[in-house]
């Protein structure tokens, strides 16, 4: 089973990279782009056929390592 | 005293710390490879600056799983003095030995320059040689020193005098302009609730001798040694 994981800074936490990209988009003429948030995308294989078990494992991975939940939030899908 | 300097793959200020303790302050230094599982015989421990594990995932995120970290947790739990500088601070945060997390600098730049910090708490084992409110000039060199914690924890840090250093102007005013990285409440360094673990972004080892043109950082190390000399006769971390 493949896990597709997105980690982003929590809402309300300043994302300086997002701001810089927003300014760059603005100077390129994309005046309607706003609230750019930069994050990480990770893919990994879980050798587990039971979806609930795989999900519990991926959640644990996110909590323990892949995201720092003080500043980041995560979401994932299993395919 | 026998001071342990932890060496992670990617540490690059380890020998600067070694130099200060050994050559400037005439102490014994043990370089401790991150695979070590014991800190027996050490009086204090330094986690130096650098780019442990290439800053992969997040700064300090992988280093916290090094075998030596369990020993450092035990050492800290038993009251041993642990100090993290720059990347060492980031590792202590990721390991949960200090509260909070680091964000990218507000400017997005890697900032390498002298800054001024005000000693907010001169009653710690790392600042005993400083006067309360004393302004120290110490260099920073980092891209991720923008300290963050939630409002509840911040209030706790303030109430318990856990904020040890704050970025300030040369005359000691804590202002927005004096904040080099966007750090919450101008925080440059904090201590643990118990007081024996310190994390700071500025590099005192780069400003600890006359030859370097600045000796302010030396106060941190002499404070540490002084408090080790005055501690009750009990071996810690054994």
mmCIF file of C-alpha atoms in Angstrom:
data_model
loop_
_atom_site.group_PDB
_atom_site.id
_atom_site.type_symbol
_atom_site.label_atom_id
_atom_site.label_comp_id
_atom_site.label_asym_id
_atom_site.label_seq_id
_atom_site.Cartn_x
_atom_site.Cartn_y
_atom_site.Cartn_z
ATOM 1 C CA UNK A 1 0.000 0.000 0.000
ATOM 2 C CA UNK A 2 1.341 3.433 -0.863
ATOM 3 C CA UNK A 3 0.988 6.340 1.518
ATOM 4 C CA UNK A 4 0.936 9.854 0.107
ATOM 5 C CA UNK A 5 1.684 12.328 2.856
ATOM 6 C CA UNK A 6 1.460 16.107 2.872
ATOM 7 C CA UNK A 7 3.057 18.138 5.647
ATOM 8 C CA UNK A 8 2.436 21.887 5.854
ATOM 9 C CA UNK A 9 2.860 24.625 8.411
ATOM 10 C CA UNK A 10 -0.237 25.073 10.545
ATOM 11 C CA UNK A 11 -2.637 27.821 9.621
ATOM 12 C CA UNK A 12 -1.711 31.005 11.422
ATOM 13 C CA UNK A 13 2.023 30.233 11.461
ATOM 14 C CA UNK A 14 3.956 32.570 9.203
ATOM 15 C CA UNK A 15 5.325 30.789 6.152
ATOM 16 C CA UNK A 16 8.193 32.984 4.885
ATOM 17 C CA UNK A 17 8.741 30.739 1.844
ATOM 18 C CA UNK A 18 5.082 31.029 0.921
ATOM 19 C CA UNK A 19 5.286 34.805 1.259
ATOM 20 C CA UNK A 20 8.368 34.991 -0.992
ATOM 21 C CA UNK A 21 6.665 32.867 -3.637
ATOM 22 C CA UNK A 22 3.549 34.997 -3.367
ATOM 23 C CA UNK A 23 5.608 38.119 -4.070
ATOM 24 C CA UNK A 24 7.278 36.419 -7.031
ATOM 25 C CA UNK A 25 3.912 35.398 -8.454
ATOM 26 C CA UNK A 26 2.693 38.927 -7.976
ATOM 27 C CA UNK A 27 5.649 40.376 -9.871
ATOM 28 C CA UNK A 28 4.981 37.887 -12.681
ATOM 29 C CA UNK A 29 1.548 39.403 -13.019
ATOM 30 C CA UNK A 30 -0.480 36.738 -11.188
ATOM 31 C CA UNK A 31 -2.342 39.339 -9.171
ATOM 32 C CA UNK A 32 -5.073 36.935 -8.139
ATOM 33 C CA UNK A 33 -2.781 34.465 -6.325
ATOM 34 C CA UNK A 34 -2.865 34.730 -2.542
ATOM 35 C CA UNK A 35 -2.126 32.766 0.638
ATOM 36 C CA UNK A 36 0.683 30.616 -0.774
ATOM 37 C CA UNK A 37 1.660 27.854 1.649
ATOM 38 C CA UNK A 38 4.725 25.683 1.046
ATOM 39 C CA UNK A 39 4.867 22.140 2.346
ATOM 40 C CA UNK A 40 6.461 18.750 1.885
ATOM 41 C CA UNK A 41 5.147 15.804 -0.038
ATOM 42 C CA UNK A 42 6.313 12.315 0.879
ATOM 43 C CA UNK A 43 5.506 8.929 -0.584
ATOM 44 C CA UNK A 44 6.215 5.619 1.027
ATOM 45 C CA UNK A 45 5.240 1.989 0.708
ATOM 46 C CA UNK A 46 3.701 0.250 3.701
ATOM 47 C CA UNK A 47 3.870 -3.538 3.565
ATOM 48 C CA UNK A 48 0.448 -3.990 5.043
ATOM 49 C CA UNK A 49 -2.744 -5.206 3.388
ATOM 50 C CA UNK A 50 -5.138 -4.140 6.129
ATOM 51 C CA UNK A 51 -6.004 -0.532 5.435
ATOM 52 C CA UNK A 52 -6.861 0.326 9.045
ATOM 53 C CA UNK A 53 -3.528 -1.038 10.262
ATOM 54 C CA UNK A 54 -1.611 0.781 7.542
ATOM 55 C CA UNK A 55 -3.416 3.982 8.414
ATOM 56 C CA UNK A 56 -2.558 3.629 12.100
ATOM 57 C CA UNK A 57 1.091 3.134 11.170
ATOM 58 C CA UNK A 58 1.259 6.121 8.852
ATOM 59 C CA UNK A 59 -0.422 8.300 11.478
ATOM 60 C CA UNK A 60 2.156 7.186 14.022
ATOM 61 C CA UNK A 61 4.990 7.943 11.563
ATOM 62 C CA UNK A 62 3.614 11.444 11.053
ATOM 63 C CA UNK A 63 3.227 12.091 14.780
ATOM 64 C CA UNK A 64 6.662 10.749 15.703
ATOM 65 C CA UNK A 65 8.829 11.940 12.865
ATOM 66 C CA UNK A 66 7.438 13.157 9.563
ATOM 67 C CA UNK A 67 5.727 16.234 11.014
ATOM 68 C CA UNK A 68 6.611 18.407 13.977
ATOM 69 C CA UNK A 69 3.111 18.892 15.312
ATOM 70 C CA UNK A 70 4.079 22.010 17.255
ATOM 71 C CA UNK A 71 4.319 23.895 13.969
ATOM 72 C CA UNK A 72 3.088 21.530 11.256
ATOM 73 C CA UNK A 73 -0.043 19.642 10.309
ATOM 74 C CA UNK A 74 -0.266 16.596 8.095
ATOM 75 C CA UNK A 75 -2.720 14.704 5.973
ATOM 76 C CA UNK A 76 -2.315 11.485 4.053
ATOM 77 C CA UNK A 77 -4.057 9.085 1.752
ATOM 78 C CA UNK A 78 -3.482 5.399 1.214
ATOM 79 C CA UNK A 79 -3.733 3.958 -2.284
ATOM 80 C CA UNK B 1 36.126 19.301 34.644
ATOM 81 C CA UNK B 2 35.521 16.802 31.884
ATOM 82 C CA UNK B 3 33.246 18.278 29.240
ATOM 83 C CA UNK B 4 31.717 16.081 26.561
ATOM 84 C CA UNK B 5 31.228 17.517 23.079
ATOM 85 C CA UNK B 6 28.749 15.421 21.112
ATOM 86 C CA UNK B 7 29.708 14.829 17.479
ATOM 87 C CA UNK B 8 26.885 14.088 15.051
ATOM 88 C CA UNK B 9 27.469 13.435 11.369
ATOM 89 C CA UNK B 10 27.435 17.024 10.076
ATOM 90 C CA UNK B 11 28.408 18.798 13.304
ATOM 91 C CA UNK B 12 30.857 21.548 12.395
ATOM 92 C CA UNK B 13 31.316 23.609 15.550
ATOM 93 C CA UNK B 14 32.437 20.638 17.642
ATOM 94 C CA UNK B 15 36.130 21.521 17.458
ATOM 95 C CA UNK B 16 35.448 25.177 18.224
ATOM 96 C CA UNK B 17 33.764 24.069 21.457
ATOM 97 C CA UNK B 18 36.630 21.679 22.144
ATOM 98 C CA UNK B 19 39.136 24.480 21.588
ATOM 99 C CA UNK B 20 37.417 26.852 24.000
ATOM 100 C CA UNK B 21 37.157 24.336 26.823
ATOM 101 C CA UNK B 22 40.583 22.808 26.267
ATOM 102 C CA UNK B 23 42.814 25.681 25.154
ATOM 103 C CA UNK B 24 41.076 28.752 26.542
ATOM 104 C CA UNK B 25 39.638 27.358 29.780
ATOM 105 C CA UNK B 26 42.125 24.507 30.424
ATOM 106 C CA UNK B 27 39.538 21.750 30.924
ATOM 107 C CA UNK B 28 39.441 18.152 29.801
ATOM 108 C CA UNK B 29 37.322 17.555 26.743
ATOM 109 C CA UNK B 30 35.952 14.246 25.474
ATOM 110 C CA UNK B 31 34.648 14.141 21.935
ATOM 111 C CA UNK B 32 31.585 11.870 22.040
ATOM 112 C CA UNK B 33 30.564 10.215 18.757
ATOM 113 C CA UNK B 34 26.792 10.089 18.374
ATOM 114 C CA UNK B 35 26.780 6.271 18.511
ATOM 115 C CA UNK B 36 27.970 6.303 22.138
ATOM 116 C CA UNK B 37 25.442 4.981 24.618
ATOM 117 C CA UNK B 38 27.043 6.204 27.834
ATOM 118 C CA UNK B 39 28.147 9.555 29.196
ATOM 119 C CA UNK B 40 29.790 8.177 32.322
ATOM 120 C CA UNK B 41 32.592 10.349 33.635
ATOM 121 C CA UNK B 42 31.387 13.570 32.039
ATOM 122 C CA UNK B 43 30.570 16.649 34.114
ATOM 123 C CA UNK B 44 28.725 18.540 31.402
ATOM 124 C CA UNK B 45 27.649 18.026 27.810
ATOM 125 C CA UNK B 46 27.627 20.339 24.775
ATOM 126 C CA UNK B 47 25.618 19.720 21.614
ATOM 127 C CA UNK B 48 27.486 21.855 19.082
ATOM 128 C CA UNK B 49 26.319 23.691 15.999
ATOM 129 C CA UNK B 50 26.400 22.361 12.481
ATOM 130 C CA UNK B 51 24.145 20.598 10.035
ATOM 131 C CA UNK B 52 23.520 17.220 11.624
ATOM 132 C CA UNK B 53 22.252 14.752 9.029
ATOM 133 C CA UNK B 54 22.278 17.540 6.447
ATOM 134 C CA UNK B 55 19.236 19.146 8.102
ATOM 135 C CA UNK B 56 17.159 16.501 6.292
ATOM 136 C CA UNK B 57 13.410 16.631 6.980
ATOM 137 C CA UNK B 58 13.802 19.369 9.631
ATOM 138 C CA UNK B 59 16.808 20.700 11.515
ATOM 139 C CA UNK B 60 17.660 18.287 14.309
ATOM 140 C CA UNK B 61 14.847 15.896 13.374
ATOM 141 C CA UNK B 62 17.073 12.925 12.547
ATOM 142 C CA UNK B 63 19.835 13.597 15.089
ATOM 143 C CA UNK B 64 17.366 13.109 17.876
ATOM 144 C CA UNK B 65 17.318 9.379 17.041
ATOM 145 C CA UNK B 66 21.077 9.002 17.477
ATOM 146 C CA UNK B 67 21.918 6.428 20.160
ATOM 147 C CA UNK B 68 23.626 9.069 22.310
ATOM 148 C CA UNK B 69 20.346 10.967 22.710
ATOM 149 C CA UNK B 70 18.936 8.408 25.167
ATOM 150 C CA UNK B 71 22.053 8.875 27.275
ATOM 151 C CA UNK B 72 21.689 12.658 27.056
ATOM 152 C CA UNK B 73 18.068 12.411 28.203
ATOM 153 C CA UNK B 74 19.157 10.328 31.187
ATOM 154 C CA UNK B 75 22.028 12.706 31.894
ATOM 155 C CA UNK B 76 19.634 15.677 31.847
ATOM 156 C CA UNK B 77 17.081 13.844 33.972
ATOM 157 C CA UNK B 78 19.682 13.223 36.641
ATOM 158 C CA UNK B 79 20.490 16.939 36.746
ATOM 159 C CA UNK B 80 23.549 17.021 34.455
ATOM 160 C CA UNK B 81 24.263 20.273 32.614
ATOM 161 C CA UNK B 82 23.401 20.066 28.927
ATOM 162 C CA UNK B 83 23.883 22.956 26.542
ATOM 163 C CA UNK B 84 22.882 23.070 22.883
ATOM 164 C CA UNK B 85 24.218 25.761 20.568
ATOM 165 C CA UNK B 86 22.470 26.529 17.267
ATOM 166 C CA UNK B 87 21.923 23.103 15.661
ATOM 167 C CA UNK B 88 22.401 21.678 19.158
ATOM 168 C CA UNK B 89 19.473 23.846 20.312
ATOM 169 C CA UNK B 90 17.405 22.615 17.356
ATOM 170 C CA UNK B 91 18.184 19.002 18.316
ATOM 171 C CA UNK B 92 17.174 19.609 21.955
ATOM 172 C CA UNK B 93 13.849 21.010 20.704
ATOM 173 C CA UNK B 94 13.192 18.048 18.415
ATOM 174 C CA UNK B 95 14.132 15.674 21.232
ATOM 175 C CA UNK B 96 11.648 17.342 23.559
ATOM 176 C CA UNK B 97 14.328 18.304 26.084
ATOM 177 C CA UNK B 98 13.298 21.910 25.532
ATOM 178 C CA UNK B 99 9.836 23.144 24.502
ATOM 179 C CA UNK B 100 8.972 24.708 21.148
ATOM 180 C CA UNK B 101 10.194 24.464 17.555
ATOM 181 C CA UNK B 102 12.246 26.389 15.000
ATOM 182 C CA UNK B 103 10.827 27.957 11.857
ATOM 183 C CA UNK B 104 12.737 29.345 8.877
ATOM 184 C CA UNK B 105 14.079 32.840 9.499
ATOM 185 C CA UNK B 106 11.512 35.499 8.715
ATOM 186 C CA UNK B 107 13.840 36.887 6.026
ATOM 187 C CA UNK B 108 14.404 33.389 4.543
ATOM 188 C CA UNK B 109 18.123 34.222 4.569
ATOM 189 C CA UNK B 110 20.896 32.419 6.326
ATOM 190 C CA UNK B 111 21.969 35.146 8.764
ATOM 191 C CA UNK B 112 25.604 35.223 9.865
ATOM 192 C CA UNK B 113 26.512 38.273 11.937
ATOM 193 C CA UNK B 114 27.162 39.613 15.421
ATOM 194 C CA UNK B 115 23.990 40.202 17.401
ATOM 195 C CA UNK B 116 23.327 41.491 20.896
ATOM 196 C CA UNK B 117 21.436 39.494 23.472
ATOM 197 C CA UNK B 118 20.231 40.569 26.895
ATOM 198 C CA UNK B 119 20.661 38.220 29.825
ATOM 199 C CA UNK B 120 17.079 37.832 31.063
ATOM 200 C CA UNK B 121 17.930 35.315 33.748
ATOM 201 C CA UNK B 122 21.355 35.527 35.383
ATOM 202 C CA UNK B 123 20.509 32.887 37.964
ATOM 203 C CA UNK B 124 21.011 29.847 35.714
ATOM 204 C CA UNK B 125 24.009 27.487 35.704
ATOM 205 C CA UNK B 126 24.935 28.988 32.316
ATOM 206 C CA UNK B 127 24.684 32.691 33.156
ATOM 207 C CA UNK B 128 25.862 32.974 36.764
ATOM 208 C CA UNK B 129 28.893 35.008 35.713
ATOM 209 C CA UNK B 130 26.676 37.566 33.953
ATOM 210 C CA UNK B 131 24.882 40.491 35.509
ATOM 211 C CA UNK B 132 21.078 40.563 35.201
ATOM 212 C CA UNK B 133 20.228 42.505 32.059
ATOM 213 C CA UNK B 134 23.820 42.429 30.799
ATOM 214 C CA UNK B 135 24.123 42.799 27.028
ATOM 215 C CA UNK B 136 26.398 40.277 25.305
ATOM 216 C CA UNK B 137 27.638 40.511 21.738
ATOM 217 C CA UNK B 138 27.691 37.007 20.262
ATOM 218 C CA UNK B 139 27.503 35.944 16.600
ATOM 219 C CA UNK B 140 24.654 33.957 15.066
ATOM 220 C CA UNK B 141 24.834 31.793 11.939
ATOM 221 C CA UNK B 142 21.616 30.047 11.008
ATOM 222 C CA UNK B 143 18.666 29.848 8.616
ATOM 223 C CA UNK B 144 16.256 28.351 11.126
ATOM 224 C CA UNK B 145 16.348 30.294 14.362
ATOM 225 C CA UNK B 146 12.845 31.678 14.326
ATOM 226 C CA UNK B 147 11.686 30.262 17.638
ATOM 227 C CA UNK B 148 8.024 29.346 17.927
ATOM 228 C CA UNK B 149 5.803 27.946 20.624
ATOM 229 C CA UNK B 150 2.105 28.243 21.357
ATOM 230 C CA UNK B 151 0.784 31.143 23.483
ATOM 231 C CA UNK B 152 0.222 28.920 26.528
ATOM 232 C CA UNK B 153 3.789 27.601 26.505
ATOM 233 C CA UNK B 154 5.164 31.100 25.861
ATOM 234 C CA UNK B 155 3.313 32.396 28.921
ATOM 235 C CA UNK B 156 4.792 29.490 30.878
ATOM 236 C CA UNK B 157 8.319 30.291 29.684
ATOM 237 C CA UNK B 158 7.863 33.919 30.683
ATOM 238 C CA UNK B 159 6.345 33.106 34.069
ATOM 239 C CA UNK B 160 9.062 30.580 34.963
ATOM 240 C CA UNK B 161 11.962 32.794 33.834
ATOM 241 C CA UNK B 162 12.897 30.167 31.237
ATOM 242 C CA UNK B 163 13.777 32.786 28.650
ATOM 243 C CA UNK B 164 17.495 33.222 29.257
ATOM 244 C CA UNK B 165 18.515 35.451 26.321
ATOM 245 C CA UNK B 166 16.564 37.865 24.136
ATOM 246 C CA UNK B 167 17.800 39.669 21.037
ATOM 247 C CA UNK B 168 18.268 43.357 21.774
ATOM 248 C CA UNK B 169 19.927 46.548 20.577
ATOM 249 C CA UNK B 170 23.533 47.264 21.682
ATOM 250 C CA UNK B 171 22.112 49.337 24.541
ATOM 251 C CA UNK B 172 19.817 46.551 25.691
ATOM 252 C CA UNK B 173 16.434 47.433 24.249
ATOM 253 C CA UNK B 174 14.389 44.463 23.048
ATOM 254 C CA UNK B 175 12.955 45.749 19.781
ATOM 255 C CA UNK B 176 11.569 44.354 16.552
ATOM 256 C CA UNK B 177 14.583 45.754 14.662
ATOM 257 C CA UNK B 178 16.985 43.914 16.960
ATOM 258 C CA UNK B 179 15.313 40.591 16.156
ATOM 259 C CA UNK B 180 17.418 38.943 13.417
ATOM 260 C CA UNK B 181 15.115 36.035 12.555
ATOM 261 C CA UNK B 182 11.528 36.732 13.617
ATOM 262 C CA UNK B 183 11.857 34.722 16.802
ATOM 263 C CA UNK B 184 8.834 34.878 19.104
ATOM 264 C CA UNK B 185 9.295 37.453 21.879
ATOM 265 C CA UNK B 186 12.885 37.999 20.579
ATOM 266 C CA UNK B 187 13.880 34.673 22.153
ATOM 267 C CA UNK B 188 17.539 33.774 21.569
ATOM 268 C CA UNK B 189 17.891 31.147 24.281
ATOM 269 C CA UNK B 190 15.773 29.217 26.764
ATOM 270 C CA UNK B 191 16.331 26.822 29.624
ATOM 271 C CA UNK B 192 14.370 23.781 30.726
ATOM 272 C CA UNK B 193 11.877 24.028 33.587
ATOM 273 C CA UNK B 194 14.423 22.298 35.853
ATOM 274 C CA UNK B 195 17.088 24.740 34.672
ATOM 275 C CA UNK B 196 19.896 22.331 33.768
ATOM 276 C CA UNK B 197 19.320 22.281 29.996
ATOM 277 C CA UNK B 198 20.061 25.382 27.910
ATOM 278 C CA UNK B 199 19.500 25.996 24.224
ATOM 279 C CA UNK B 200 20.755 29.119 22.465
ATOM 280 C CA UNK B 201 21.064 30.152 18.830
ATOM 281 C CA UNK B 202 24.088 32.505 19.182
ATOM 282 C CA UNK B 203 27.529 30.864 19.140
ATOM 283 C CA UNK B 204 29.411 31.710 22.357
ATOM 284 C CA UNK B 205 32.312 29.479 21.262
ATOM 285 C CA UNK B 206 33.008 31.929 18.427
ATOM 286 C CA UNK B 207 33.409 34.835 20.815
ATOM 287 C CA UNK B 208 35.288 33.424 23.765
ATOM 288 C CA UNK B 209 38.826 34.760 23.436
ATOM 289 C CA UNK B 210 40.694 37.974 22.846
ATOM 290 C CA UNK B 211 42.169 36.658 19.625
ATOM 291 C CA UNK B 212 38.673 36.565 18.152
ATOM 292 C CA UNK B 213 38.108 40.189 19.099
ATOM 293 C CA UNK B 214 35.253 39.369 21.436
ATOM 294 C CA UNK B 215 35.179 37.550 24.746
ATOM 295 C CA UNK B 216 31.508 37.940 25.705
ATOM 296 C CA UNK B 217 30.636 34.325 24.901
ATOM 297 C CA UNK B 218 33.213 33.088 27.368
ATOM 298 C CA UNK B 219 30.920 34.121 30.245
ATOM 299 C CA UNK B 220 28.550 31.297 29.303
ATOM 300 C CA UNK B 221 31.304 28.700 29.604
ATOM 301 C CA UNK B 222 32.839 30.134 32.757
ATOM 302 C CA UNK B 223 29.362 30.235 34.322
ATOM 303 C CA UNK B 224 28.902 26.579 33.450
ATOM 304 C CA UNK B 225 32.254 25.602 34.946
ATOM 305 C CA UNK B 226 31.615 27.665 38.050
ATOM 306 C CA UNK B 227 28.272 26.007 38.705
ATOM 307 C CA UNK B 228 29.850 22.577 38.176
ATOM 308 C CA UNK B 229 32.525 23.442 40.743
ATOM 309 C CA UNK B 230 29.880 24.543 43.233
ATOM 310 C CA UNK B 231 27.507 21.628 42.759
ATOM 311 C CA UNK B 232 26.865 19.259 45.636
ATOM 312 C CA UNK B 233 29.281 16.332 45.737
ATOM 313 C CA UNK B 234 27.183 13.921 43.772
ATOM 314 C CA UNK B 235 28.132 12.366 40.480
ATOM 315 C CA UNK B 236 25.541 12.989 37.830
ATOM 316 C CA UNK B 237 24.849 10.882 34.808
ATOM 317 C CA UNK B 238 26.665 7.848 36.204
#
